[in-house]
Amino acid sequence: MPPVNGNDKVLKLGIPKGSLQEATFKLFAKAGWKIREHHRNYFPAINDQDISCSLCRAQEMARYVEAGTFDVGLTGRDWIMEYNSDVHVVSDLVYSKASDRPVRWVLAVKGDSPYKRPEDLTGKKIATELVGFTKRYFEEAGIPVEVEFSWGATEAKVVEGLCDAIVEVTETGTTIKAHGLRIIADLMHSNTQIIANKAAWQDPWKRKKIEQIDMLLKGALCAERLVGLKMNVPQDKVEAVMSLLPALNSPTVAHLYKSDWLSVEIVVEEGVVRDLIPQLCEAGAQGIIEYALNKVI
Amino acid sequence: MPPVNGNDKVLKLGIPKGSLQEATFKLFAKAGWKIREHHRNYFPAINDQDISCSLCRAQEMARYVEAGTFDVGLTGRDWIMEYNSDVHVVSDLVYSKASDRPVRWVLAVKGDSPYKRPEDLTGKKIATELVGFTKRYFEEAGIPVEVEFSWGATEAKVVEGLCDAIVEVTETGTTIKAHGLRIIADLMHSNTQIIANKAAWQDPWKRKKIEQIDMLLKGALCAERLVGLKMNVPQDKVEAVMSLLPALNSPTVAHLYKSDWLSVEIVVEEGVVRDLIPQLCEAGAQGIIEYALNKVI
Amino acid sequence: MPPVNGNDKVLKLGIPKGSLQEATFKLFAKAGWKIREHHRNYFPAINDQDISCSLCRAQEMARYVEAGTFDVGLTGRDWIMEYNSDVHVVSDLVYSKASDRPVRWVLAVKGDSPYKRPEDLTGKKIATELVGFTKRYFEEAGIPVEVEFSWGATEAKVVEGLCDAIVEVTETGTTIKAHGLRIIADLMHSNTQIIANKAAWQDPWKRKKIEQIDMLLKGALCAERLVGLKMNVPQDKVEAVMSLLPALNSPTVAHLYKSDWLSVEIVVEEGVVRDLIPQLCEAGAQGIIEYALNKVI
Amino acid sequence: MPPVNGNDKVLKLGIPKGSLQEATFKLFAKAGWKIREHHRNYFPAINDQDISCSLCRAQEMARYVEAGTFDVGLTGRDWIMEYNSDVHVVSDLVYSKASDRPVRWVLAVKGDSPYKRPEDLTGKKIATELVGFTKRYFEEAGIPVEVEFSWGATEAKVVEGLCDAIVEVTETGTTIKAHGLRIIADLMHSNTQIIANKAAWQDPWKRKKIEQIDMLLKGALCAERLVGLKMNVPQDKVEAVMSLLPALNSPTVAHLYKSDWLSVEIVVEEGVVRDLIPQLCEAGAQGIIEYALNKVI
Amino acid sequence: MPPVNGNDKVLKLGIPKGSLQEATFKLFAKAGWKIREHHRNYFPAINDQDISCSLCRAQEMARYVEAGTFDVGLTGRDWIMEYNSDVHVVSDLVYSKASDRPVRWVLAVKGDSPYKRPEDLTGKKIATELVGFTKRYFEEAGIPVEVEFSWGATEAKVVEGLCDAIVEVTETGTTIKAHGLRIIADLMHSNTQIIANKAAWQDPWKRKKIEQIDMLLKGALCAERLVGLKMNVPQDKVEAVMSLLPALNSPTVAHLYKSDWLSVEIVVEEGVVRDLIPQLCEAGAQGIIEYALNKVI
Amino acid sequence: MPPVNGNDKVLKLGIPKGSLQEATFKLFAKAGWKIREHHRNYFPAINDQDISCSLCRAQEMARYVEAGTFDVGLTGRDWIMEYNSDVHVVSDLVYSKASDRPVRWVLAVKGDSPYKRPEDLTGKKIATELVGFTKRYFEEAGIPVEVEFSWGATEAKVVEGLCDAIVEVTETGTTIKAHGLRIIADLMHSNTQIIANKAAWQDPWKRKKIEQIDMLLKGALCAERLVGLKMNVPQDKVEAVMSLLPALNSPTVAHLYKSDWLSVEIVVEEGVVRDLIPQLCEAGAQGIIEYALNKVI
C-alpha cells in the first residue's frame, strides 16, 4: 500500500526492479530525489510527498502504466514493443556509462546451420523471451514461423537442437558467440524510456510533475558527459578564442575589473577538451580551469 | 553442443541454474565430481567422461528430463508438479544447511481482507508463478477461481489491488508479512529431487550411473549431519555402553591388544552427541574422540 | 607526549575516539587539516604546527576541556550535560549525513508495564549510562528515584527485571522496540558541539585559532547540503528570475559581453533545486548548470 | 524476556558480549550448541530447550551470576576478581588459538619516570578500569595510593600527566610500549572461566547441565590442539613403538586380521607430531596417517 | 601488434607496468584519455586514434624510448639515470598524493658497522638493483668498490653478510630501519618524468602531440592541489582583499549588476585556504565558496 | 640477523618469496611448523628452535644454497638449472592444487612468422628471463643464437619486433596466445624442489633435520589427494571386498567383537572413491564412511 502523503494528488511512479534498479536510484539522487528501499518490500520511500514509488519488473512496467496502476514509469523500449502498449513516450534516457553500444535484440542461429537471412527460417521454430514482438516481426515480414517462449538459457536451446533460431538480447554478442551461434539479423535496438499513462499525461498537475522529473533526470544524465571551462582572454583575442568554441552553448563572457581582459566561461563535451585546451592556449586564453557539473539543463 | 567424450554411452545430466547452482556444485564436489563452469556458457565441464553436463532453469528441468533432453536432473518438487511431468523420481535430497524449514507454497491475502479459507476465494483472481499447479489445486477442490501468471513482485500485486490472493513460495513468511499479507493455506511443501527420464531409467547402463550419482550425493549430504565417535570401554561395561548407542548404525567393536578393553566406534547424528557423551562417560567409556566425516553410505 | 612544534603557543585539540572519529577526521580534511592516526597511539599527527591533537573518549572530553588538558574539543552535548562541565560552548555541529533525526536520550519501560509518565516511576530503579544527568533531571522534576549505572546492554536489564526503567540513547527507537520496551519521555536531544576551555577562550591567540577551526568546520559541513547554480538571463527577465531565488544568499549578477544578457550565480540548498529549476526555465533562464561545493563560508 | 520453553527447569546462561562473543559462539557450536543472535537483541536463540541464553558485558557477568540473574556464565578471571564475586568457579577455559601468552594486568609508568617498583608509587595517582582489584592489591601490599577510574585510552593519561601510573590489560605489551611507557609489575594473569551461581551449583539438575556444558566445551577446546594418529606395526616392534608414545592417552591397539601386525591408534598433541613421526618410522611403524578431531573427552 | 588506426602518423606511448600503472591510468583519464587494459595483454586500448599504447617495465622504458620503440614514455628519473639514456626529458610529473616525501636511493650499511661515509666503503661490496648508476656514482667520487646486481630482498643481504652496503630505494626509511640498517648517504632523488625519443621530438606532428599530453597531464596533476575560491567584495574593500591573494594566478574580477560590489574569483593552493578564508572575511569578503577543479592549465 | 636460539646447531632454511610464499607457509603449517612473517622483514619466525628461516627470491635460492648461506631451500627446478647450481636435490614437491599441468618454459615466436623449429632461429635474437639455461640449451643443440635478458613483458618484445623469439614460462599458454604468439618447442618442465647444500647434506645432524622436513612436507602434500575409507564386512565376503581395493596401501583389518564381521580400513586416492564405493556395496561392505586426512606418511 503506497504511503499516505496528505495531498489530494499523488504521482504514481514505477521504477524497474533488477539490473537497472541501482543505476536508476543513483540517477534520481543526482536529479534531486532520494529513494530508499525497504528490506523485502516493493514500495521504496522517496523524499517527495507528491510521488508514490513502486518497484516493478521492467517486463511488466508498460502494462501497468497503460492500465493506470502507475502514472509514469521507466522501462526498456523492448518491453513496450513486446506488449504493443498504448502509452505516451515522454523521452529517451541513454544510460551511457556502462557501454557505448545500444542493447539490441538479434536473430541468431547455430554457427554451422544453413540459415543466412530471416526468410530462411520459414516454418522453423524460434525461441525467445520476446514472443509478442517476434511474432509481429515475422508476420509483418510475411515469414511463417513458430515462436516459443523461453525463460533464459535461450542460447543453449539452439545448441541442444530444441529450436532452430533464437531472438535474444545482447550488447556485444559475446555470449552468443561463446555458444557457437551466428547472428543473422538485428531486429530492434532498445534503450530506457520514460513512459506515461495517457490519462495522466492529460492531467495538468501530473503532466507538470512528469515534466519536472523528465527535465531533471535528463539534466543529471547530461552533466555526466559535460564539463565547465573558464578562462581569461585579452580583449583583442576574444574573437579568435570565440571562434574555437563549440556552438552548443553560447559562452558567458564578462568584462574584468579595471582591465581589458574578459572572463569567458562555457560548458563543453568532456571528450573535446583535450584538443580544445591547446588551441585555446595558442589563441591567447590564460588561466584555463575545468570543473565538474552536477546538472546541465 | 556437449563435449565429445569418446564413449558409446553418455549420461546427460541437468544442473539447476541460479540460486541452487553453487550449492549443487559443492555437493557434487563432496560426492566426487568436480564441475567447472565456463564463462557465459551453459555447458559446464565435469571430470567424468561418462557424463555430459548442462545448466538449465529449475522451472524447465522436468520438461527437459521428460523429453529426454536430459537423462537425469535435479530440480524442485514444485516445478515437477507445476508441469505434471511424467518422470521417474529417483530420490529426495534435503539440502538442510540453509534452514531447517521446508520451502512451501502458500495462499496469501491482504491482511485486512475478509478471506479466511481457500473456499472464500470463489470467483476471485489469484496471481502466481505456479499457474498449472494452482489451477489443478482449485479444480480438485471444486473452487472456481481465475489464475493469472505473475513473474515476481507477486506480493505487490495484492497490495496494489491487481489480484485478490497470491500463491507464492516462502521459507519463513518474512517477505509476505513485510507487505502486510496473511497466509490462509499451505498448498504444497517442496524440496530438491533427482528425477530421471523413464527410458533412461530402463537402460541398465544409464540406471547404474544414475544410481551411482544418487548414492554418492546422498552419502555426502548424510555426512553433513553425522560424526564419527570412538571410545575405549572395559569389557565388563560394554553392555552398558552398547545400550546407550542409537540403533541407526551398528558399532564397530574390536578387542584391544593384551587387555580386557574394547575399542567401540560408531557413526551418530551430530545433534545427539552433546547428550550422549556425558552418558557414555558415566557408563564407563574413556578416551572419547569425535571426528568429522566426508561421506556416509 | 604531544609533538614538539617549535612554537611558543600550541592549541591542544581533543578529537572524540570511537564511532565519531572517522567522520571527524573526514570533516577536518574537508576543512583543510589532515589528521593521521598512528597505529596503537592516542596522539594522531595533524598538518598544522599550531595544533597538538589527542584522541579521547567522548564521555571524558568535557572534563578534560574543563581541566585545561585540552584547549578545545568536540563531543556530544549529552556528555557535557552529564558532567555539568564548566566549558565555553563555541558552536553546534550537526553531522547531518547519517540520518536526519537527532540523537535523543529517552526514558523507556517494559511494554506491558503500567508506567505512562516519569512521575509514575516514583521510588523505582532506573538504569542508565548517564547517571549525573538522570539524577539531576528527576531531582529537578521532584520525583524521587534510584539511579544505577549501566555499561551497555541496558535494554536487557528492564527485560530481565533488574530495573524498572532505563534512560538510553536512540536515533530511531529500533533497538528499544526490538526488546519490547516502550518510550514514555524524551529527556534530552543531543548533537556534537565544539567546546573550549574558559581560559583558552580568553587567550586571544587561542581564541583566534579556535574561531578559525570553527569557521572552516562549519564551512565544510554547510557545503554538504548546498550547491552552486549558474544561469544566463535576458535583461528584461532578470526581475522575474530574481524574485524566484531564495533570500539566503544574494546572487552574483554580471553583465555579459556585448549583449543584453546577464549571468546570475547563486548558492542554494540542494533540496530546493528540483523545484527551482523548472521555475527558472519558465521565467526565462537558460544554460542552467549546477555544481558541487567544498566549502561555503 | 527469555523464550518460554515449556520445561519446569531452565538453565540461565550468560555469554560475554563483545570481543570474545564470536569465539564463544564458535566454541559452543563445536561443543554441540548452535547460538543464533537476533538483530539488535540481547537474547540469542540456542538450540536446547533446557537453556535460556543472554548476552552481557564481561565486566558485569560475575555480579549477575552471583545475584542469580544467570545460573552460569563465561567471563574473565580479572572481572571476577574486580568485584570479588562470591561465585563457584567451575573451570578454566584457555582459548589458546589467538596467542600463546596469557592476558595480564600490568602496572606501567612513563618511560622516563623514576618509579621502579610498586612501592615507589606511595601517595601517587593510579588510573585503571579495574578499580576494585587495584585498590585491594595496594591495600594488601600496604602501599597507600589514589586509584582513579578510567574508561579507556588509559595509556594517554600517563603521557598527558593526568596520573602517575596505570594498571592496564595487555597481551604483548605493544600498545604500552608504543606510548613510551614502562611495565614495572605484573599484577594478575587472567583467562576465561566458567562460573556458576552457588545455589544453582547445589541444584542437582542445574549442576548436571552445567557439567555437561563444561565437559563439552573443554572437549572442543582440547580437540583444537590434538590430532589422531594411526599406524600399522609388526608385532615384534610393538614394544619399541609403544615406548615412543606420550603417556597422555593410552593407545588403542588391535590385532590385524590373519597377520602378525597390529593397528595402533593414539591421540597426541599436534605440536609433537613432527618429531614423533620420524621416530615411529624408524621404530618400524608403517602407513601412518594423521587426522583432525572435533572433540576429545 | 599495435592497433591499426588508419592515420599516417601514430604516437607510440609507453606506460609503466606495475605499481605506478593504475595511478597513471587514472591521471590520463583526468587529462582526457581513457586507457583500457586487455586481460593478459601488454597493449591497452586508448580512445585516441593518434596514439598507440604499450605497457613496459619502468626499468626498460628509457632504453625503448631511446631506441625509438616508443616515441614518448613515462618512467622514473632513477631508471633513466641507470642506463644513462640519451632521451629528451619533456617534464617532471610529481604524483604527490601517496606521500609528500620524494623517492630516494640511499646508501645503507649494517647498524653496528663502522662505515659512516661513502669513502669508508673503499674496496667493499655493494649490492643494488641500480648497478649502472651506482658504479658511475662511485667512479665519479673516486672510490673503488665492487657493485653486485640484486633482485630484491636487498636489505637481507647486508644482514646475512653477503655484502657490506646496499644502494636501495626508499620513501620513509621504514624497511631499512626494520632490518637494523643505517643510511649513510642519499645518492639520488627521483620522480616520474615524461621522456621523448630525440627524433620524435624533432618531428613537428609528434612534438605537438607530446606537448598536448604533457600540458593536459600537468593540468590534471595541478588541479589535485588547487581549488577555486569565489567571493563577493564591496568596491571600497577590493584593494584590501586583493592584497591578501597569492600572486600565483591573477584573480578574475567582475562588476556585479546594479551594485558597487565586485565578484572576485581565484585559483589557490588547497593548503593555504584554511588561513586565507578568515583573513578574507576580516577584510570584507562575503559569500565565499570553495569548489574543486578537474584541470588547471 | 637470524634469531639466536641457544642451540649449537641451526638449520638455515630458505623460503621462496613471492607467488609461492603463502602456499609454502600453508604447507609447512600442515606439516607441523608455523612460520610467521614480520612486517617489512625478510626473516620470518618459525616455531622450531633448530631452524632459522629466511625469505629469498626463488631466482636466487639455488645460488645461496650452493654458497651455504642456506643449508636447505625450496625453489623451482628452472632456477636451479638456470644457474647450473651444484646442490643436492632432496626431492620434488608437486603443489598440485592450483592446476594439473606442469609449469613449462617454451620457445615461442610471432604467429605469422616462418619459424617452425628451434633450428629455424639460427642467428636470431631470443629474449628470456632464463639467459643461462637458454644459452646452454642452444649451445648443446648446436644452434647459434643471440640471447638477451628480459625482465618481463617478454611476449610484447616479439610483438614489437625487438626480438625474434622468446623463452617464457607458462602453464596453459593463454598469455602467449593472447599476444598472437605460437609455441614451437617445450624446452623444460619445472616444479618445486627441496635442495640442500652439499656440505650440509654430509652433516648428520643437518641431514636428519632436512629429512624430517622432507618427510613431513611430502606427508602433508600426499594427504591432500588421499582419503580414509572404513567399512564393515562379513567374514565370507572379505576376499571379494579385498580384491577391489587398490594395492597402494594394505588395508587395516580387524575382527569385530563377538561377531563374524571384520572392520576394514584403507587409505585411497580421492579420485577413485566414487567408483569404488558402489562396487564395495555390491561386494557386501556396509557402513562405509569416508574421512579427510592431515598427513599420510
PDB file of C-alpha atoms in Angstrom, chain E residues 1-2 17 39-43 54-57 59-60 63-64 67 69-70 79 83 110 129 148-157 159-160 162 168 172 174-175 178-179, chain F residues 1-2 17 39-43 54-57 59-60 63-64 69-70 79 83 110 112 129 148-157 159-160 162 168 172 174-175 178-179:
ATOM      1  CA  MET E   1      50.863  -5.596 -32.702  1.00  0.00           C
ATOM      2  CA  PRO E   2      49.577  -2.050 -32.081  1.00  0.00           C
ATOM      3  CA  LYS E  17      53.640  -1.523 -15.923  1.00  0.00           C
ATOM      4  CA  HIS E  39      43.233  -9.256 -19.992  1.00  0.00           C
ATOM      5  CA  ARG E  40      46.771 -10.725 -20.205  1.00  0.00           C
ATOM      6  CA  ASN E  41      47.914  -8.339 -22.921  1.00  0.00           C
ATOM      7  CA  TYR E  42      50.593  -5.647 -22.992  1.00  0.00           C
ATOM      8  CA  PHE E  43      48.816  -3.358 -25.467  1.00  0.00           C
ATOM      9  CA  SER E  54      52.085  -0.226 -24.752  1.00  0.00           C
ATOM     10  CA  LEU E  55      52.833  -1.407 -21.232  1.00  0.00           C
ATOM     11  CA  CYS E  56      56.515  -1.756 -20.386  1.00  0.00           C
ATOM     12  CA  ARG E  57      58.505  -2.208 -17.160  1.00  0.00           C
ATOM     13  CA  GLN E  59      63.178  -0.185 -15.771  1.00  0.00           C
ATOM     14  CA  GLU E  60      63.184  -0.763 -19.525  1.00  0.00           C
ATOM     15  CA  ARG E  63      66.019   2.135 -23.344  1.00  0.00           C
ATOM     16  CA  TYR E  64      62.939   1.673 -25.516  1.00  0.00           C
ATOM     17  CA  ALA E  67      65.700   3.146 -29.393  1.00  0.00           C
ATOM     18  CA  THR E  69      60.359   1.651 -29.929  1.00  0.00           C
ATOM     19  CA  PHE E  70      58.271   4.295 -28.156  1.00  0.00           C
ATOM     20  CA  TRP E  79      65.840   4.325 -14.366  1.00  0.00           C
ATOM     21  CA  TYR E  83      71.003   3.448 -18.261  1.00  0.00           C
ATOM     22  CA  LYS E 110      74.531  -2.555   8.984  1.00  0.00           C
ATOM     23  CA  GLU E 129      69.265  -3.068  -8.404  1.00  0.00           C
ATOM     24  CA  GLU E 148      76.758  -6.519  -7.475  1.00  0.00           C
ATOM     25  CA  PHE E 149      73.295  -6.839  -9.004  1.00  0.00           C
ATOM     26  CA  SER E 150      70.488  -7.736  -6.602  1.00  0.00           C
ATOM     27  CA  TRP E 151      66.892  -8.560  -7.494  1.00  0.00           C
ATOM     28  CA  GLY E 152      65.164  -7.571  -4.317  1.00  0.00           C
ATOM     29  CA  ALA E 153      65.346  -8.538  -0.638  1.00  0.00           C
ATOM     30  CA  THR E 154      68.473  -6.428  -0.887  1.00  0.00           C
ATOM     31  CA  GLU E 155      68.324  -5.392   2.774  1.00  0.00           C
ATOM     32  CA  ALA E 156      68.616  -9.040   3.802  1.00  0.00           C
ATOM     33  CA  LYS E 157      71.945  -9.302   2.012  1.00  0.00           C
ATOM     34  CA  VAL E 159      72.100  -8.650   7.306  1.00  0.00           C
ATOM     35  CA  GLU E 160      73.277 -12.049   6.048  1.00  0.00           C
ATOM     36  CA  LEU E 162      76.605 -11.215   1.677  1.00  0.00           C
ATOM     37  CA  GLU E 168      68.261   0.831  -2.233  1.00  0.00           C
ATOM     38  CA  THR E 172      60.438   6.835   4.567  1.00  0.00           C
ATOM     39  CA  THR E 174      60.991   2.226   7.424  1.00  0.00           C
ATOM     40  CA  THR E 175      62.001  -1.058   5.744  1.00  0.00           C
ATOM     41  CA  ALA E 178      63.239  -2.583  10.248  1.00  0.00           C
ATOM     42  CA  HIS E 179      66.281  -4.630   9.221  1.00  0.00           C
TER      43      HIS E 179
ATOM     44  CA  MET F   1      70.475 -11.431  11.527  1.00  0.00           C
ATOM     45  CA  PRO F   2      68.865 -14.814  12.225  1.00  0.00           C
ATOM     46  CA  LYS F  17      59.426 -15.018  -1.501  1.00  0.00           C
ATOM     47  CA  HIS F  39      56.113  -6.723   8.763  1.00  0.00           C
ATOM     48  CA  ARG F  40      58.742  -5.488   6.247  1.00  0.00           C
ATOM     49  CA  ASN F  41      61.335  -8.071   7.296  1.00  0.00           C
ATOM     50  CA  TYR F  42      62.954 -10.937   5.407  1.00  0.00           C
ATOM     51  CA  PHE F  43      63.432 -13.207   8.450  1.00  0.00           C
ATOM     52  CA  SER F  54      64.855 -16.518   5.616  1.00  0.00           C
ATOM     53  CA  LEU F  55      62.827 -15.273   2.664  1.00  0.00           C
ATOM     54  CA  CYS F  56      64.680 -15.142  -0.638  1.00  0.00           C
ATOM     55  CA  ARG F  57      63.648 -14.707  -4.286  1.00  0.00           C
ATOM     56  CA  GLN F  59      65.636 -16.964  -8.621  1.00  0.00           C
ATOM     57  CA  GLU F  60      68.446 -16.540  -6.106  1.00  0.00           C
ATOM     58  CA  ARG F  63      72.945 -19.763  -5.567  1.00  0.00           C
ATOM     59  CA  TYR F  64      72.525 -19.171  -1.856  1.00  0.00           C
ATOM     60  CA  THR F  69      74.069 -19.120   3.027  1.00  0.00           C
ATOM     61  CA  PHE F  70      71.174 -21.554   3.447  1.00  0.00           C
ATOM     62  CA  TRP F  79      66.064 -21.625 -11.402  1.00  0.00           C
ATOM     63  CA  TYR F  83      72.437 -21.237 -12.638  1.00  0.00           C
ATOM     64  CA  LYS F 110      55.111 -14.499 -33.682  1.00  0.00           C
ATOM     65  CA  ASP F 112      52.707 -15.239 -38.602  1.00  0.00           C
ATOM     66  CA  GLU F 129      64.496 -14.248 -18.147  1.00  0.00           C
ATOM     67  CA  GLU F 148      69.085 -11.253 -24.381  1.00  0.00           C
ATOM     68  CA  PHE F 149      67.916 -10.788 -20.817  1.00  0.00           C
ATOM     69  CA  SER F 150      64.329  -9.613 -20.372  1.00  0.00           C
ATOM     70  CA  TRP F 151      62.651  -8.662 -17.127  1.00  0.00           C
ATOM     71  CA  GLY F 152      59.079  -9.383 -18.001  1.00  0.00           C
ATOM     72  CA  ALA F 153      56.539  -8.275 -20.606  1.00  0.00           C
ATOM     73  CA  THR F 154      58.655 -10.607 -22.701  1.00  0.00           C
ATOM     74  CA  GLU F 155      55.761 -11.506 -25.016  1.00  0.00           C
ATOM     75  CA  ALA F 156      55.440  -7.855 -26.016  1.00  0.00           C
ATOM     76  CA  LYS F 157      59.017  -7.856 -27.278  1.00  0.00           C
ATOM     77  CA  VAL F 159      55.183  -8.351 -30.960  1.00  0.00           C
ATOM     78  CA  GLU F 160      57.119  -5.079 -31.060  1.00  0.00           C
ATOM     79  CA  LEU F 162      62.536  -6.278 -30.565  1.00  0.00           C
ATOM     80  CA  GLU F 168      58.976 -17.867 -21.448  1.00  0.00           C
ATOM     81  CA  THR F 172      48.282 -23.114 -20.078  1.00  0.00           C
ATOM     82  CA  THR F 174      46.876 -18.425 -22.506  1.00  0.00           C
ATOM     83  CA  THR F 175      49.018 -15.290 -22.201  1.00  0.00           C
ATOM     84  CA  ALA F 178      46.629 -13.677 -26.185  1.00  0.00           C
ATOM     85  CA  HIS F 179      49.581 -11.888 -27.830  1.00  0.00           C
TER      86      HIS F 179
END
